[in-house]
Amino acid sequence: MAEIVGAPEKGPNAWAQAIAALVVVGALGGGLYVIQKSDASAAADDKPAVCRLDDEDKKAAEKAHAAQRVSGTELCTALNRADLPVLLGTPQEHALTAYGSDGSVKMASGTEIPSPEGTVQLDTYTVKLSRSYDDLPIAGMEGLLNEAESKTVLGHPAVLYSSQTIAFSFDLGGGKSDTGPGGIARALVVAPDTKDGGGSYELAIWRQDDVRPDDAALLSIAQKVLPAIPGWAAAG
């Protein structure tokens, strides 16, 4: 999970808490340097990892399609482009792990919001693409997020912001683990349609070291990846 670094200092309200839970936590739920599905065959052959479907993933994808939603594997496939390392500025690298998941965010009211995501990890960067099916617009998020800046991406309203990852360390000999602040992640929240009718896509990148990610790389990836998501063109 990610630290909530963009919550407002003013008194809480339901709208602000909903945004913070769905966007800030959702953005960097994968912001851990470890605990990832591995692609053993890719590692053995030193080939780029691919987004694979196991039986559980297939069932989740079928359920998502029945509900006319995008699946985590589809987000992974859109993100895991052959030119992703070039867009990140690390052309010599390739995807080490690539996977999708189909989870949800449970609100205080008990409502569960579908939140599929796809994640690709390289040596230097990790990139995550997620989708939230809430009814909340992008407008107004700037006041809730750290270093937030309004953007327009492919004609869609968007917000660029920062958050901090959590780093895990393991003592294999002693069987102990520890957590601490990791590096800064940069994330881009984008409305699924030009009218900002609710819901969002979120693209986040962070590095395995403490170097701040490149905003230009993040925006370039968004320009390439978002149109490849099933349903993007139909939503306008």
PDB file of N, CA and C in Angstrom, residues 5-108:
ATOM      1  N   VAL A   5      -0.113  10.753   1.125  1.00  0.00           N
ATOM      2  CA  VAL A   5       0.656  11.970   1.324  1.00  0.00           C
ATOM      3  C   VAL A   5      -0.074  13.190   0.794  1.00  0.00           C
ATOM      4  N   GLY A   6      -1.185  12.987   0.096  1.00  0.00           N
ATOM      5  CA  GLY A   6      -1.851  14.114  -0.512  1.00  0.00           C
ATOM      6  C   GLY A   6      -3.135  14.523   0.173  1.00  0.00           C
ATOM      7  N   ALA A   7      -3.432  13.986   1.365  1.00  0.00           N
ATOM      8  CA  ALA A   7      -4.672  14.330   2.046  1.00  0.00           C
ATOM      9  C   ALA A   7      -4.627  15.769   2.521  1.00  0.00           C
ATOM     10  N   PRO A   8      -5.738  16.502   2.466  1.00  0.00           N
ATOM     11  CA  PRO A   8      -5.750  17.907   2.862  1.00  0.00           C
ATOM     12  C   PRO A   8      -5.632  18.068   4.365  1.00  0.00           C
ATOM     13  N   GLU A   9      -5.081  19.219   4.792  1.00  0.00           N
ATOM     14  CA  GLU A   9      -4.946  19.491   6.217  1.00  0.00           C
ATOM     15  C   GLU A   9      -6.265  19.958   6.819  1.00  0.00           C
ATOM     16  N   LYS A  10      -7.158  20.491   5.983  1.00  0.00           N
ATOM     17  CA  LYS A  10      -8.440  20.965   6.498  1.00  0.00           C
ATOM     18  C   LYS A  10      -9.277  19.785   6.958  1.00  0.00           C
ATOM     19  N   GLY A  11     -10.405  20.066   7.615  1.00  0.00           N
ATOM     20  CA  GLY A  11     -11.266  19.019   8.150  1.00  0.00           C
ATOM     21  C   GLY A  11     -11.731  18.068   7.078  1.00  0.00           C
ATOM     22  N   PRO A  12     -11.850  16.777   7.392  1.00  0.00           N
ATOM     23  CA  PRO A  12     -12.219  15.785   6.384  1.00  0.00           C
ATOM     24  C   PRO A  12     -13.674  15.903   5.966  1.00  0.00           C
ATOM     25  N   ASN A  13     -13.956  15.493   4.756  1.00  0.00           N
ATOM     26  CA  ASN A  13     -15.328  15.372   4.306  1.00  0.00           C
ATOM     27  C   ASN A  13     -15.420  14.128   3.449  1.00  0.00           C
ATOM     28  N   ALA A  14     -16.624  13.644   3.212  1.00  0.00           N
ATOM     29  CA  ALA A  14     -16.797  12.363   2.518  1.00  0.00           C
ATOM     30  C   ALA A  14     -16.199  12.387   1.133  1.00  0.00           C
ATOM     31  N   TRP A  15     -16.380  13.489   0.409  1.00  0.00           N
ATOM     32  CA  TRP A  15     -15.877  13.580  -0.970  1.00  0.00           C
ATOM     33  C   TRP A  15     -14.359  13.517  -0.973  1.00  0.00           C
ATOM     34  N   ALA A  16     -13.736  14.272  -0.056  1.00  0.00           N
ATOM     35  CA  ALA A  16     -12.273  14.293  -0.006  1.00  0.00           C
ATOM     36  C   ALA A  16     -11.720  12.944   0.415  1.00  0.00           C
ATOM     37  N   GLN A  17     -12.360  12.300   1.386  1.00  0.00           N
ATOM     38  CA  GLN A  17     -11.875  10.996   1.827  1.00  0.00           C
ATOM     39  C   GLN A  17     -12.001   9.955   0.729  1.00  0.00           C
ATOM     40  N   ALA A  18     -13.079  10.051  -0.046  1.00  0.00           N
ATOM     41  CA  ALA A  18     -13.265   9.101  -1.145  1.00  0.00           C
ATOM     42  C   ALA A  18     -12.191   9.271  -2.186  1.00  0.00           C
ATOM     43  N   ILE A  19     -11.889  10.508  -2.550  1.00  0.00           N
ATOM     44  CA  ILE A  19     -10.841  10.786  -3.526  1.00  0.00           C
ATOM     45  C   ILE A  19      -9.507  10.267  -3.013  1.00  0.00           C
ATOM     46  N   ALA A  20      -9.182  10.576  -1.765  1.00  0.00           N
ATOM     47  CA  ALA A  20      -7.891  10.170  -1.216  1.00  0.00           C
ATOM     48  C   ALA A  20      -7.754   8.660  -1.215  1.00  0.00           C
ATOM     49  N   ALA A  21      -8.820   7.963  -0.843  1.00  0.00           N
ATOM     50  CA  ALA A  21      -8.753   6.498  -0.783  1.00  0.00           C
ATOM     51  C   ALA A  21      -8.603   5.892  -2.153  1.00  0.00           C
ATOM     52  N   LEU A  22      -9.352   6.407  -3.133  1.00  0.00           N
ATOM     53  CA  LEU A  22      -9.356   5.799  -4.457  1.00  0.00           C
ATOM     54  C   LEU A  22      -8.139   6.182  -5.272  1.00  0.00           C
ATOM     55  N   VAL A  23      -7.671   7.415  -5.095  1.00  0.00           N
ATOM     56  CA  VAL A  23      -6.608   7.893  -5.960  1.00  0.00           C
ATOM     57  C   VAL A  23      -5.239   7.696  -5.349  1.00  0.00           C
ATOM     58  N   VAL A  24      -5.036   8.178  -4.121  1.00  0.00           N
ATOM     59  CA  VAL A  24      -3.698   8.134  -3.555  1.00  0.00           C
ATOM     60  C   VAL A  24      -3.307   6.713  -3.198  1.00  0.00           C
ATOM     61  N   VAL A  25      -4.174   6.000  -2.501  1.00  0.00           N
ATOM     62  CA  VAL A  25      -3.850   4.618  -2.161  1.00  0.00           C
ATOM     63  C   VAL A  25      -3.864   3.754  -3.402  1.00  0.00           C
ATOM     64  N   GLY A  26      -4.870   3.956  -4.243  1.00  0.00           N
ATOM     65  CA  GLY A  26      -4.972   3.143  -5.447  1.00  0.00           C
ATOM     66  C   GLY A  26      -3.802   3.322  -6.371  1.00  0.00           C
ATOM     67  N   ALA A  27      -3.264   4.519  -6.399  1.00  0.00           N
ATOM     68  CA  ALA A  27      -2.187   4.809  -7.335  1.00  0.00           C
ATOM     69  C   ALA A  27      -0.968   3.957  -7.086  1.00  0.00           C
ATOM     70  N   LEU A  28      -0.589   3.844  -5.823  1.00  0.00           N
ATOM     71  CA  LEU A  28       0.677   3.203  -5.533  1.00  0.00           C
ATOM     72  C   LEU A  28       0.512   1.956  -4.693  1.00  0.00           C
ATOM     73  N   GLY A  29      -0.617   1.281  -4.858  1.00  0.00           N
ATOM     74  CA  GLY A  29      -0.783   0.008  -4.174  1.00  0.00           C
ATOM     75  C   GLY A  29       0.293  -0.967  -4.601  1.00  0.00           C
ATOM     76  N   GLY A  30       0.831  -0.756  -5.800  1.00  0.00           N
ATOM     77  CA  GLY A  30       1.923  -1.593  -6.276  1.00  0.00           C
ATOM     78  C   GLY A  30       3.262  -0.965  -6.020  1.00  0.00           C
ATOM     79  N   GLY A  31       3.323   0.096  -5.210  1.00  0.00           N
ATOM     80  CA  GLY A  31       4.566   0.812  -4.997  1.00  0.00           C
ATOM     81  C   GLY A  31       5.472   0.139  -4.003  1.00  0.00           C
ATOM     82  N   LEU A  32       5.598  -1.129  -4.087  1.00  0.00           N
ATOM     83  CA  LEU A  32       6.489  -1.900  -3.249  1.00  0.00           C
ATOM     84  C   LEU A  32       7.584  -2.452  -4.132  1.00  0.00           C
ATOM     85  N   TYR A  33       8.769  -2.493  -3.615  1.00  0.00           N
ATOM     86  CA  TYR A  33       9.892  -2.897  -4.459  1.00  0.00           C
ATOM     87  C   TYR A  33       9.957  -4.407  -4.643  1.00  0.00           C
ATOM     88  N   VAL A  34       9.167  -5.117  -3.880  1.00  0.00           N
ATOM     89  CA  VAL A  34       9.164  -6.564  -3.964  1.00  0.00           C
ATOM     90  C   VAL A  34       7.731  -7.049  -4.016  1.00  0.00           C
ATOM     91  N   ILE A  35       7.541  -8.363  -3.785  1.00  0.00           N
ATOM     92  CA  ILE A  35       6.230  -9.013  -3.803  1.00  0.00           C
ATOM     93  C   ILE A  35       5.578  -8.820  -5.154  1.00  0.00           C
ATOM     94  N   GLN A  36       6.058  -9.475  -6.147  1.00  0.00           N
ATOM     95  CA  GLN A  36       5.512  -9.396  -7.483  1.00  0.00           C
ATOM     96  C   GLN A  36       5.430 -10.784  -8.081  1.00  0.00           C
ATOM     97  N   LYS A  37       4.436 -10.982  -8.964  1.00  0.00           N
ATOM     98  CA  LYS A  37       4.384 -12.230  -9.710  1.00  0.00           C
ATOM     99  C   LYS A  37       5.600 -12.277 -10.624  1.00  0.00           C
ATOM    100  N   SER A  38       6.246 -13.403 -10.703  1.00  0.00           N
ATOM    101  CA  SER A  38       7.428 -13.510 -11.543  1.00  0.00           C
ATOM    102  C   SER A  38       7.108 -14.270 -12.814  1.00  0.00           C
ATOM    103  N   ASP A  39       7.880 -13.988 -13.829  1.00  0.00           N
ATOM    104  CA  ASP A  39       7.757 -14.711 -15.086  1.00  0.00           C
ATOM    105  C   ASP A  39       9.012 -15.554 -15.225  1.00  0.00           C
ATOM    106  N   ALA A  40       8.947 -16.779 -14.738  1.00  0.00           N
ATOM    107  CA  ALA A  40      10.139 -17.623 -14.647  1.00  0.00           C
ATOM    108  C   ALA A  40      10.747 -17.891 -16.012  1.00  0.00           C
ATOM    109  N   SER A  41       9.900 -18.138 -17.012  1.00  0.00           N
ATOM    110  CA  SER A  41      10.437 -18.456 -18.327  1.00  0.00           C
ATOM    111  C   SER A  41      11.164 -17.262 -18.921  1.00  0.00           C
ATOM    112  N   ALA A  42      10.648 -16.067 -18.684  1.00  0.00           N
ATOM    113  CA  ALA A  42      11.312 -14.873 -19.204  1.00  0.00           C
ATOM    114  C   ALA A  42      12.671 -14.693 -18.544  1.00  0.00           C
ATOM    115  N   ALA A  43      12.723 -14.938 -17.219  1.00  0.00           N
ATOM    116  CA  ALA A  43      13.993 -14.793 -16.515  1.00  0.00           C
ATOM    117  C   ALA A  43      15.001 -15.812 -17.017  1.00  0.00           C
ATOM    118  N   ALA A  44      14.524 -17.024 -17.272  1.00  0.00           N
ATOM    119  CA  ALA A  44      15.432 -18.080 -17.708  1.00  0.00           C
ATOM    120  C   ALA A  44      16.013 -17.765 -19.079  1.00  0.00           C
ATOM    121  N   ASP A  45      15.187 -17.223 -19.960  1.00  0.00           N
ATOM    122  CA  ASP A  45      15.628 -16.943 -21.323  1.00  0.00           C
ATOM    123  C   ASP A  45      16.107 -15.517 -21.517  1.00  0.00           C
ATOM    124  N   ASP A  46      16.037 -14.714 -20.442  1.00  0.00           N
ATOM    125  CA  ASP A  46      16.399 -13.303 -20.521  1.00  0.00           C
ATOM    126  C   ASP A  46      15.593 -12.592 -21.600  1.00  0.00           C
ATOM    127  N   LYS A  47      14.315 -12.917 -21.674  1.00  0.00           N
ATOM    128  CA  LYS A  47      13.418 -12.263 -22.619  1.00  0.00           C
ATOM    129  C   LYS A  47      12.455 -11.368 -21.850  1.00  0.00           C
ATOM    130  N   PRO A  48      11.881 -10.366 -22.516  1.00  0.00           N
ATOM    131  CA  PRO A  48      10.914  -9.501 -21.832  1.00  0.00           C
ATOM    132  C   PRO A  48       9.734 -10.312 -21.301  1.00  0.00           C
ATOM    133  N   ALA A  49       9.292  -9.990 -20.087  1.00  0.00           N
ATOM    134  CA  ALA A  49       8.140 -10.666 -19.504  1.00  0.00           C
ATOM    135  C   ALA A  49       6.877 -10.294 -20.274  1.00  0.00           C
ATOM    136  N   VAL A  50       5.920 -11.195 -20.283  1.00  0.00           N
ATOM    137  CA  VAL A  50       4.643 -10.952 -20.941  1.00  0.00           C
ATOM    138  C   VAL A  50       3.532 -11.044 -19.904  1.00  0.00           C
ATOM    139  N   CYS A  51       2.375 -10.471 -20.236  1.00  0.00           N
ATOM    140  CA  CYS A  51       1.225 -10.492 -19.339  1.00  0.00           C
ATOM    141  C   CYS A  51       0.504 -11.825 -19.502  1.00  0.00           C
ATOM    142  N   ARG A  52       0.689 -12.708 -18.554  1.00  0.00           N
ATOM    143  CA  ARG A  52       0.123 -14.046 -18.658  1.00  0.00           C
ATOM    144  C   ARG A  52      -1.182 -14.152 -17.873  1.00  0.00           C
ATOM    145  N   LEU A  53      -2.066 -15.033 -18.328  1.00  0.00           N
ATOM    146  CA  LEU A  53      -3.340 -15.294 -17.675  1.00  0.00           C
ATOM    147  C   LEU A  53      -3.332 -16.676 -17.028  1.00  0.00           C
ATOM    148  N   ASP A  54      -3.478 -16.745 -15.708  1.00  0.00           N
ATOM    149  CA  ASP A  54      -3.700 -18.042 -15.090  1.00  0.00           C
ATOM    150  C   ASP A  54      -5.212 -18.240 -14.941  1.00  0.00           C
ATOM    151  N   ASP A  55      -5.628 -19.353 -14.375  1.00  0.00           N
ATOM    152  CA  ASP A  55      -7.062 -19.652 -14.290  1.00  0.00           C
ATOM    153  C   ASP A  55      -7.818 -18.596 -13.493  1.00  0.00           C
ATOM    154  N   GLU A  56      -7.222 -18.123 -12.408  1.00  0.00           N
ATOM    155  CA  GLU A  56      -7.877 -17.112 -11.581  1.00  0.00           C
ATOM    156  C   GLU A  56      -8.024 -15.802 -12.354  1.00  0.00           C
ATOM    157  N   ASP A  57      -6.972 -15.442 -13.103  1.00  0.00           N
ATOM    158  CA  ASP A  57      -7.027 -14.219 -13.901  1.00  0.00           C
ATOM    159  C   ASP A  57      -8.078 -14.324 -14.991  1.00  0.00           C
ATOM    160  N   LYS A  58      -8.204 -15.498 -15.601  1.00  0.00           N
ATOM    161  CA  LYS A  58      -9.193 -15.693 -16.664  1.00  0.00           C
ATOM    162  C   LYS A  58     -10.609 -15.496 -16.136  1.00  0.00           C
ATOM    163  N   LYS A  59     -10.871 -16.029 -14.943  1.00  0.00           N
ATOM    164  CA  LYS A  59     -12.196 -15.863 -14.345  1.00  0.00           C
ATOM    165  C   LYS A  59     -12.472 -14.396 -14.043  1.00  0.00           C
ATOM    166  N   ALA A  60     -11.462 -13.696 -13.537  1.00  0.00           N
ATOM    167  CA  ALA A  60     -11.630 -12.276 -13.233  1.00  0.00           C
ATOM    168  C   ALA A  60     -11.865 -11.477 -14.508  1.00  0.00           C
ATOM    169  N   ALA A  61     -11.153 -11.825 -15.589  1.00  0.00           N
ATOM    170  CA  ALA A  61     -11.317 -11.126 -16.859  1.00  0.00           C
ATOM    171  C   ALA A  61     -12.709 -11.363 -17.431  1.00  0.00           C
ATOM    172  N   GLU A  62     -13.190 -12.597 -17.328  1.00  0.00           N
ATOM    173  CA  GLU A  62     -14.533 -12.903 -17.824  1.00  0.00           C
ATOM    174  C   GLU A  62     -15.594 -12.118 -17.049  1.00  0.00           C
ATOM    175  N   LYS A  63     -15.403 -12.001 -15.754  1.00  0.00           N
ATOM    176  CA  LYS A  63     -16.334 -11.246 -14.924  1.00  0.00           C
ATOM    177  C   LYS A  63     -16.305  -9.766 -15.291  1.00  0.00           C
ATOM    178  N   ALA A  64     -15.113  -9.233 -15.538  1.00  0.00           N
ATOM    179  CA  ALA A  64     -14.978  -7.828 -15.913  1.00  0.00           C
ATOM    180  C   ALA A  64     -15.649  -7.559 -17.255  1.00  0.00           C
ATOM    181  N   HIS A  65     -15.452  -8.448 -18.210  1.00  0.00           N
ATOM    182  CA  HIS A  65     -16.055  -8.268 -19.532  1.00  0.00           C
ATOM    183  C   HIS A  65     -17.571  -8.342 -19.462  1.00  0.00           C
ATOM    184  N   ALA A  66     -18.093  -9.233 -18.622  1.00  0.00           N
ATOM    185  CA  ALA A  66     -19.544  -9.347 -18.465  1.00  0.00           C
ATOM    186  C   ALA A  66     -20.133  -8.047 -17.911  1.00  0.00           C
ATOM    187  N   ALA A  67     -19.357  -7.359 -17.096  1.00  0.00           N
ATOM    188  CA  ALA A  67     -19.797  -6.090 -16.518  1.00  0.00           C
ATOM    189  C   ALA A  67     -19.366  -4.892 -17.367  1.00  0.00           C
ATOM    190  N   GLN A  68     -18.828  -5.177 -18.564  1.00  0.00           N
ATOM    191  CA  GLN A  68     -18.355  -4.135 -19.486  1.00  0.00           C
ATOM    192  C   GLN A  68     -17.271  -3.270 -18.844  1.00  0.00           C
ATOM    193  N   ARG A  69     -16.345  -3.944 -18.185  1.00  0.00           N
ATOM    194  CA  ARG A  69     -15.204  -3.260 -17.599  1.00  0.00           C
ATOM    195  C   ARG A  69     -13.919  -3.805 -18.212  1.00  0.00           C
ATOM    196  N   VAL A  70     -12.857  -3.033 -18.114  1.00  0.00           N
ATOM    197  CA  VAL A  70     -11.552  -3.486 -18.570  1.00  0.00           C
ATOM    198  C   VAL A  70     -10.962  -4.395 -17.496  1.00  0.00           C
ATOM    199  N   SER A  71     -10.185  -5.375 -17.888  1.00  0.00           N
ATOM    200  CA  SER A  71      -9.566  -6.289 -16.925  1.00  0.00           C
ATOM    201  C   SER A  71      -8.130  -5.871 -16.629  1.00  0.00           C
ATOM    202  N   GLY A  72      -7.598  -6.408 -15.536  1.00  0.00           N
ATOM    203  CA  GLY A  72      -6.213  -6.115 -15.185  1.00  0.00           C
ATOM    204  C   GLY A  72      -5.243  -6.599 -16.238  1.00  0.00           C
ATOM    205  N   THR A  73      -5.516  -7.736 -16.843  1.00  0.00           N
ATOM    206  CA  THR A  73      -4.631  -8.252 -17.890  1.00  0.00           C
ATOM    207  C   THR A  73      -4.651  -7.347 -19.114  1.00  0.00           C
ATOM    208  N   GLU A  74      -5.803  -6.791 -19.446  1.00  0.00           N
ATOM    209  CA  GLU A  74      -5.872  -5.862 -20.577  1.00  0.00           C
ATOM    210  C   GLU A  74      -5.085  -4.586 -20.288  1.00  0.00           C
ATOM    211  N   LEU A  75      -5.126  -4.119 -19.057  1.00  0.00           N
ATOM    212  CA  LEU A  75      -4.320  -2.950 -18.686  1.00  0.00           C
ATOM    213  C   LEU A  75      -2.835  -3.287 -18.751  1.00  0.00           C
ATOM    214  N   CYS A  76      -2.477  -4.478 -18.289  1.00  0.00           N
ATOM    215  CA  CYS A  76      -1.090  -4.923 -18.358  1.00  0.00           C
ATOM    216  C   CYS A  76      -0.615  -4.982 -19.804  1.00  0.00           C
ATOM    217  N   THR A  77      -1.444  -5.526 -20.686  1.00  0.00           N
ATOM    218  CA  THR A  77      -1.083  -5.668 -22.098  1.00  0.00           C
ATOM    219  C   THR A  77      -0.898  -4.304 -22.763  1.00  0.00           C
ATOM    220  N   ALA A  78      -1.783  -3.352 -22.439  1.00  0.00           N
ATOM    221  CA  ALA A  78      -1.656  -2.004 -22.998  1.00  0.00           C
ATOM    222  C   ALA A  78      -0.368  -1.335 -22.517  1.00  0.00           C
ATOM    223  N   LEU A  79       0.003  -1.597 -21.269  1.00  0.00           N
ATOM    224  CA  LEU A  79       1.179  -0.967 -20.668  1.00  0.00           C
ATOM    225  C   LEU A  79       2.478  -1.610 -21.113  1.00  0.00           C
ATOM    226  N   ASN A  80       2.469  -2.922 -21.293  1.00  0.00           N
ATOM    227  CA  ASN A  80       3.705  -3.670 -21.567  1.00  0.00           C
ATOM    228  C   ASN A  80       4.083  -3.599 -23.048  1.00  0.00           C
ATOM    229  N   ARG A  81       4.353  -2.405 -23.496  1.00  0.00           N
ATOM    230  CA  ARG A  81       4.709  -2.158 -24.892  1.00  0.00           C
ATOM    231  C   ARG A  81       6.174  -2.495 -25.140  1.00  0.00           C
ATOM    232  N   ALA A  82       6.493  -2.824 -26.376  1.00  0.00           N
ATOM    233  CA  ALA A  82       7.889  -3.120 -26.724  1.00  0.00           C
ATOM    234  C   ALA A  82       8.772  -1.885 -26.554  1.00  0.00           C
ATOM    235  N   ASP A  83       8.169  -0.687 -26.747  1.00  0.00           N
ATOM    236  CA  ASP A  83       8.966   0.533 -26.645  1.00  0.00           C
ATOM    237  C   ASP A  83       8.891   1.181 -25.262  1.00  0.00           C
ATOM    238  N   LEU A  84       8.329   0.502 -24.268  1.00  0.00           N
ATOM    239  CA  LEU A  84       8.242   1.076 -22.925  1.00  0.00           C
ATOM    240  C   LEU A  84       9.613   1.445 -22.360  1.00  0.00           C
ATOM    241  N   PRO A  85      10.636   0.595 -22.479  1.00  0.00           N
ATOM    242  CA  PRO A  85      11.958   0.993 -21.976  1.00  0.00           C
ATOM    243  C   PRO A  85      12.488   2.262 -22.643  1.00  0.00           C
ATOM    244  N   VAL A  86      12.227   2.419 -23.933  1.00  0.00           N
ATOM    245  CA  VAL A  86      12.673   3.623 -24.642  1.00  0.00           C
ATOM    246  C   VAL A  86      11.949   4.848 -24.104  1.00  0.00           C
ATOM    247  N   LEU A  87      10.647   4.723 -23.889  1.00  0.00           N
ATOM    248  CA  LEU A  87       9.858   5.838 -23.369  1.00  0.00           C
ATOM    249  C   LEU A  87      10.312   6.228 -21.961  1.00  0.00           C
ATOM    250  N   LEU A  88      10.806   5.259 -21.207  1.00  0.00           N
ATOM    251  CA  LEU A  88      11.294   5.521 -19.853  1.00  0.00           C
ATOM    252  C   LEU A  88      12.720   6.069 -19.846  1.00  0.00           C
ATOM    253  N   GLY A  89      13.381   6.053 -20.984  1.00  0.00           N
ATOM    254  CA  GLY A  89      14.753   6.525 -21.057  1.00  0.00           C
ATOM    255  C   GLY A  89      15.777   5.477 -20.663  1.00  0.00           C
ATOM    256  N   THR A  90      15.350   4.196 -20.657  1.00  0.00           N
ATOM    257  CA  THR A  90      16.261   3.086 -20.324  1.00  0.00           C
ATOM    258  C   THR A  90      16.179   2.032 -21.431  1.00  0.00           C
ATOM    259  N   PRO A  91      16.577   2.380 -22.649  1.00  0.00           N
ATOM    260  CA  PRO A  91      16.374   1.497 -23.797  1.00  0.00           C
ATOM    261  C   PRO A  91      17.087   0.156 -23.699  1.00  0.00           C
ATOM    262  N   GLN A  92      18.092   0.041 -22.845  1.00  0.00           N
ATOM    263  CA  GLN A  92      18.839  -1.213 -22.713  1.00  0.00           C
ATOM    264  C   GLN A  92      18.116  -2.222 -21.832  1.00  0.00           C
ATOM    265  N   GLU A  93      17.053  -1.809 -21.152  1.00  0.00           N
ATOM    266  CA  GLU A  93      16.342  -2.701 -20.239  1.00  0.00           C
ATOM    267  C   GLU A  93      15.125  -3.341 -20.909  1.00  0.00           C
ATOM    268  N   HIS A  94      14.523  -4.297 -20.224  1.00  0.00           N
ATOM    269  CA  HIS A  94      13.271  -4.879 -20.690  1.00  0.00           C
ATOM    270  C   HIS A  94      12.429  -5.275 -19.485  1.00  0.00           C
ATOM    271  N   ALA A  95      11.179  -5.615 -19.735  1.00  0.00           N
ATOM    272  CA  ALA A  95      10.262  -5.969 -18.650  1.00  0.00           C
ATOM    273  C   ALA A  95      10.742  -7.231 -17.936  1.00  0.00           C
ATOM    274  N   LEU A  96      10.920  -7.133 -16.637  1.00  0.00           N
ATOM    275  CA  LEU A  96      11.305  -8.281 -15.821  1.00  0.00           C
ATOM    276  C   LEU A  96      10.074  -9.039 -15.336  1.00  0.00           C
ATOM    277  N   THR A  97       9.045  -8.306 -14.933  1.00  0.00           N
ATOM    278  CA  THR A  97       7.760  -8.890 -14.550  1.00  0.00           C
ATOM    279  C   THR A  97       6.648  -8.059 -15.159  1.00  0.00           C
ATOM    280  N   ALA A  98       5.558  -8.712 -15.501  1.00  0.00           N
ATOM    281  CA  ALA A  98       4.394  -8.029 -16.063  1.00  0.00           C
ATOM    282  C   ALA A  98       3.158  -8.818 -15.673  1.00  0.00           C
ATOM    283  N   TYR A  99       2.216  -8.171 -15.044  1.00  0.00           N
ATOM    284  CA  TYR A  99       1.022  -8.882 -14.589  1.00  0.00           C
ATOM    285  C   TYR A  99      -0.140  -7.926 -14.373  1.00  0.00           C
ATOM    286  N   GLY A 100      -1.338  -8.472 -14.402  1.00  0.00           N
ATOM    287  CA  GLY A 100      -2.538  -7.704 -14.115  1.00  0.00           C
ATOM    288  C   GLY A 100      -3.260  -8.306 -12.931  1.00  0.00           C
ATOM    289  N   SER A 101      -4.058  -7.489 -12.264  1.00  0.00           N
ATOM    290  CA  SER A 101      -4.869  -7.979 -11.152  1.00  0.00           C
ATOM    291  C   SER A 101      -6.220  -7.275 -11.187  1.00  0.00           C
ATOM    292  N   ASP A 102      -7.226  -7.948 -10.666  1.00  0.00           N
ATOM    293  CA  ASP A 102      -8.586  -7.417 -10.691  1.00  0.00           C
ATOM    294  C   ASP A 102      -9.123  -7.351  -9.269  1.00  0.00           C
ATOM    295  N   GLY A 103      -8.780  -6.280  -8.577  1.00  0.00           N
ATOM    296  CA  GLY A 103      -9.233  -6.097  -7.205  1.00  0.00           C
ATOM    297  C   GLY A 103     -10.286  -5.009  -7.106  1.00  0.00           C
ATOM    298  N   SER A 104     -10.512  -4.554  -5.889  1.00  0.00           N
ATOM    299  CA  SER A 104     -11.477  -3.488  -5.656  1.00  0.00           C
ATOM    300  C   SER A 104     -11.071  -2.721  -4.408  1.00  0.00           C
ATOM    301  N   VAL A 105     -11.611  -1.522  -4.273  1.00  0.00           N
ATOM    302  CA  VAL A 105     -11.390  -0.687  -3.098  1.00  0.00           C
ATOM    303  C   VAL A 105     -12.698  -0.633  -2.321  1.00  0.00           C
ATOM    304  N   LYS A 106     -12.667  -0.997  -1.044  1.00  0.00           N
ATOM    305  CA  LYS A 106     -13.873  -0.984  -0.221  1.00  0.00           C
ATOM    306  C   LYS A 106     -13.968   0.330   0.530  1.00  0.00           C
ATOM    307  N   MET A 107     -15.063   1.037   0.319  1.00  0.00           N
ATOM    308  CA  MET A 107     -15.272   2.319   0.958  1.00  0.00           C
ATOM    309  C   MET A 107     -15.842   2.127   2.367  1.00  0.00           C
ATOM    310  N   ALA A 108     -15.853   3.221   3.145  1.00  0.00           N
ATOM    311  CA  ALA A 108     -16.375   3.158   4.508  1.00  0.00           C
ATOM    312  C   ALA A 108     -17.844   2.746   4.534  1.00  0.00           C
TER     313      ALA A 108
END
